[in-house]
Coordinates of C-alpha atoms in Angstrom, one line a residue:
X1 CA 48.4 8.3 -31.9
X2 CA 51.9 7.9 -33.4
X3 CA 54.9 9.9 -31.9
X4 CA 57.4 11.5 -34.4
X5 CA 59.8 9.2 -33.6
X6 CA 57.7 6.5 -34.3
X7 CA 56.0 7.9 -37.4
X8 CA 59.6 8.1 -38.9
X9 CA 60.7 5.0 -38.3
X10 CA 57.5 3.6 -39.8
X11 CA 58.9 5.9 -43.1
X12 CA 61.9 4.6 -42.6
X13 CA 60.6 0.8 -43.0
X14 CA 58.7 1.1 -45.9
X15 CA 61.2 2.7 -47.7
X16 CA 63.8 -0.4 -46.9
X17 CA 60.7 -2.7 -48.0
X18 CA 59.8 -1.1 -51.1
X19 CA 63.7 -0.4 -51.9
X20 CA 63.1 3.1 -53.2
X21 CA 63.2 6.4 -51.6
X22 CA 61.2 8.7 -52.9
X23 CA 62.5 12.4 -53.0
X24 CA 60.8 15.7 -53.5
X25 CA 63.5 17.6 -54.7
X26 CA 63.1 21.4 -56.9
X27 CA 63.8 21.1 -61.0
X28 CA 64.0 24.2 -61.8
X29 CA 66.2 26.2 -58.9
X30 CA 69.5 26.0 -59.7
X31 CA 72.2 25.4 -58.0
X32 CA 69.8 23.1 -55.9
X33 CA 68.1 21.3 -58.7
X34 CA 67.8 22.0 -62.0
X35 CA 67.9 20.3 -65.9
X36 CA 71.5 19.9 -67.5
X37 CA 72.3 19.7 -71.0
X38 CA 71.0 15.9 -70.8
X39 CA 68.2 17.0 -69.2
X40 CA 68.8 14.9 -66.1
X41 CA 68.3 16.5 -62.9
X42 CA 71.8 18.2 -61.2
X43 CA 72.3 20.2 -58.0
X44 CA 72.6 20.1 -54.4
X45 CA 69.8 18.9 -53.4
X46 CA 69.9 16.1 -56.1
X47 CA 73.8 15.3 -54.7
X48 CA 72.0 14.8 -51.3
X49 CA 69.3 12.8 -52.3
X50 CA 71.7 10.3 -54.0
X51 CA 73.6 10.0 -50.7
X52 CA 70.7 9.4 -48.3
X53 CA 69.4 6.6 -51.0
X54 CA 73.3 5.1 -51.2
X55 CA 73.5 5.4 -47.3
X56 CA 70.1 3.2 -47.1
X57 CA 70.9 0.7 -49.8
X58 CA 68.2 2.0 -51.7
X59 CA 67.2 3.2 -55.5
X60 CA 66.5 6.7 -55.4
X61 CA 63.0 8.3 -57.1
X62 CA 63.0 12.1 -57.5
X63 CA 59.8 13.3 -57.4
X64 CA 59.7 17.4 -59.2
X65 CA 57.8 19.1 -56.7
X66 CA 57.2 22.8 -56.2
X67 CA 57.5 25.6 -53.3
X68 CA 53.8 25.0 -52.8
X69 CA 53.6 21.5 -52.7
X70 CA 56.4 20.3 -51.3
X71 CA 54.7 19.8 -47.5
X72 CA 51.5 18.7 -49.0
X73 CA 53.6 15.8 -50.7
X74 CA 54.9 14.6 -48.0
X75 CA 51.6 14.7 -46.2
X76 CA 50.0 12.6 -48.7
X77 CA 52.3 10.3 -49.0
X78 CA 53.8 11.1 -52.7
X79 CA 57.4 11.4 -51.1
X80 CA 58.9 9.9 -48.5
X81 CA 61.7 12.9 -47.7
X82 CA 61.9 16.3 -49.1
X83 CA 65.0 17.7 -50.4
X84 CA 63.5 20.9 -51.7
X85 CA 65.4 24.3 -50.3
X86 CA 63.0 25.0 -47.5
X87 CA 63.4 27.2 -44.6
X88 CA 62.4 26.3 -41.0
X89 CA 59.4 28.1 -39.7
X90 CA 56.9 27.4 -36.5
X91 CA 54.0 26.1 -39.2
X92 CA 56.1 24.1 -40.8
X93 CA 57.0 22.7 -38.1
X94 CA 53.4 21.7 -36.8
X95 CA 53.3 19.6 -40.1
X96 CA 56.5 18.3 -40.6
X97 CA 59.6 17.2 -38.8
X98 CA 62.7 18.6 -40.1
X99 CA 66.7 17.6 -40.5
X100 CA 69.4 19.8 -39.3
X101 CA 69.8 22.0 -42.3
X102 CA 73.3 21.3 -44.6
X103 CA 73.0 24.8 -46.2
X104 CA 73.2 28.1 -44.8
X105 CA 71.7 31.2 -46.8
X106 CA 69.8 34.1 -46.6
X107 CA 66.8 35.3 -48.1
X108 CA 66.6 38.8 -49.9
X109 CA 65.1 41.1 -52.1
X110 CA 67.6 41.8 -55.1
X111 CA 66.8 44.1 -58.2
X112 CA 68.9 46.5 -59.8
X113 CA 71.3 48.9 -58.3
X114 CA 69.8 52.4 -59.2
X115 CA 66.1 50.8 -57.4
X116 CA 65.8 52.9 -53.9
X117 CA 65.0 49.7 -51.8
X118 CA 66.0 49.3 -48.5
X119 CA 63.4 47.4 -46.6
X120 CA 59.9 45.4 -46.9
X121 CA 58.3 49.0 -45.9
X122 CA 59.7 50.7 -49.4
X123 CA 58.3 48.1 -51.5
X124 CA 54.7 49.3 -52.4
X125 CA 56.6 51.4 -55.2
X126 CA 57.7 48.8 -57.0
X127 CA 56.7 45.2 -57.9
X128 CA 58.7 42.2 -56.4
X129 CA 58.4 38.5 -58.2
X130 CA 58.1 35.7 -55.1
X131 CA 56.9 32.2 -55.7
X132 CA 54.0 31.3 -54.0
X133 CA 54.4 29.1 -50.7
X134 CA 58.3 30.5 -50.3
X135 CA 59.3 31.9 -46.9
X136 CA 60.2 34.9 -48.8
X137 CA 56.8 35.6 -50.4
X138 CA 54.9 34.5 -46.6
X139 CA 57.8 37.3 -44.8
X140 CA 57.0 40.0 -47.0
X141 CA 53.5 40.0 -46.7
X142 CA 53.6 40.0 -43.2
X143 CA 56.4 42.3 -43.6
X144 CA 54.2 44.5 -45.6
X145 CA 50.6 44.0 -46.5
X146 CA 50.3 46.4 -48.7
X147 CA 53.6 45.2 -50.5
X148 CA 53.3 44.7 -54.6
X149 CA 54.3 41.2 -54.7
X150 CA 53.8 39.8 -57.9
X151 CA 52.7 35.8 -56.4
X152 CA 54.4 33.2 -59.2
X153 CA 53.5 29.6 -59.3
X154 CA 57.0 28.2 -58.8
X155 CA 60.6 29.2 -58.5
X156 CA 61.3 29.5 -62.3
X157 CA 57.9 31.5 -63.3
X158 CA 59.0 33.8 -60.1
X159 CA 62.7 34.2 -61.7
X160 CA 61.5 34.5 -64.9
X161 CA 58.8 37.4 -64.2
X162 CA 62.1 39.5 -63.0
X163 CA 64.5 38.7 -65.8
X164 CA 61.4 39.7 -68.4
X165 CA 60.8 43.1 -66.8
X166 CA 57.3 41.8 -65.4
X167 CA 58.5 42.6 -62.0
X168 CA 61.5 45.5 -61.2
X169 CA 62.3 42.9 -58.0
X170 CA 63.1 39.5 -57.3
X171 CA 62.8 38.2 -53.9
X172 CA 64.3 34.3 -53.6
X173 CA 67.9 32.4 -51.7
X174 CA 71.3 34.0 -51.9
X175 CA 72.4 31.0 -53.2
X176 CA 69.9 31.3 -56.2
X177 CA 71.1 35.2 -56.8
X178 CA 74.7 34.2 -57.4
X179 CA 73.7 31.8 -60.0
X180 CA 71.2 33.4 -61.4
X181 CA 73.6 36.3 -61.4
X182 CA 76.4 34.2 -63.5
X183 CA 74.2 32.8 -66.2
X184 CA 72.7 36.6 -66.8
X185 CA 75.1 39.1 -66.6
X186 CA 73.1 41.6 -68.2
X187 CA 70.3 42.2 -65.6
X188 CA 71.3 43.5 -62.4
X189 CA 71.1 41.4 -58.4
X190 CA 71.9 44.0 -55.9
X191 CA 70.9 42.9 -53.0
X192 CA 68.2 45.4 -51.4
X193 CA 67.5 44.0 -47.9
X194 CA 67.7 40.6 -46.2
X195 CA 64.4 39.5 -45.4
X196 CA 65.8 36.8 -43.2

């Protein structure tokens, strides 16, 4: 049976060996990893990946990886570290081992100002995009079972239902909001309630 601590430092040796580190990191949730104009990956995450492969002397592989398959990635092996926006919960903590976090920001339900939301127990009115795998989309449901969340396959498709009108909601990172807010001023993120 490995320990964690040896389980990591077995990581950490095959990664100096094969002088790569692979990186799950998000494409398409800005300001944490998204496409520029050259189509080369840009964000925070991305800036933290380059510094833990510079720190370890290594070339650095970014591997696109969703919400839902960020853990299952590192399980099988297909990156060695993720770098991918995720929140620390008790289940994902029986699978994985985590870092201190580098990034502090809450997660919310956002939607336009005139939308009488004020908590997970007011949301069977109306229909909130959440990606699927996302502490958001896992809190509301538990939240409230009986909650319209419209279940997107990633980050983008989730963001995307809300700024088409498929969805009145969005539920995602404060972070996210703020940008997402800057690059569309013409649709509204009020934030409704902090999930957590």
């Amino acid at each position: 049976v490995l320990t964690a601590r040896s389980a990591a430092a077995d990581v950490l040796a095959d990664i100096l060996a094969r002088g790569t580190v692979r990186v799950g990191v998000f494409a398409d949730v800005p300001p944490f990893g998204s496409p520029n104009a050259a189509r080369e990956l840009e964000g925070f995450d991305i800036d933290m990946a380059n510094m833990v492969a510079k720190s370890l002397g290594v070339k650095l592989e970014l591997v696109p990886a969703t919400a839902a398959n960020r853990i299952p990635y590192l399980i099988t092996d297909r990156v060695d570290i993720n770098i991918a926006l995720m929140s620390v919960t008790p289940e994902r903590a029986k699978q994985i081992m985590f870092t201190h976090p580098y990034v502090n920001t809450a997660l919310a339900v956002y939607g336009p100002k005139n939308i009488p939301v004020t908590s997970a127990d007011t949301l069977a009115a109306f229909k909130v995009a959440a990606a699927k795998g996302t502490t958001e989309e896992l809190e509301l449901t538990a939240l409230n079972p009986k909650a319209n969340i419209l279940r997107m396959e990633d980050n983008a498709t989730a963001v995307q239902a809300y700024l088409s009108g498929q969805s009145e909601l969005w539920a995602g990172n404060s972070l996210i909001a703020i940008e997402l807010a800057k690059k569309n001023p013409n649709k509204e993120f009020d934030r409704k309630f902090v999930i957590r």
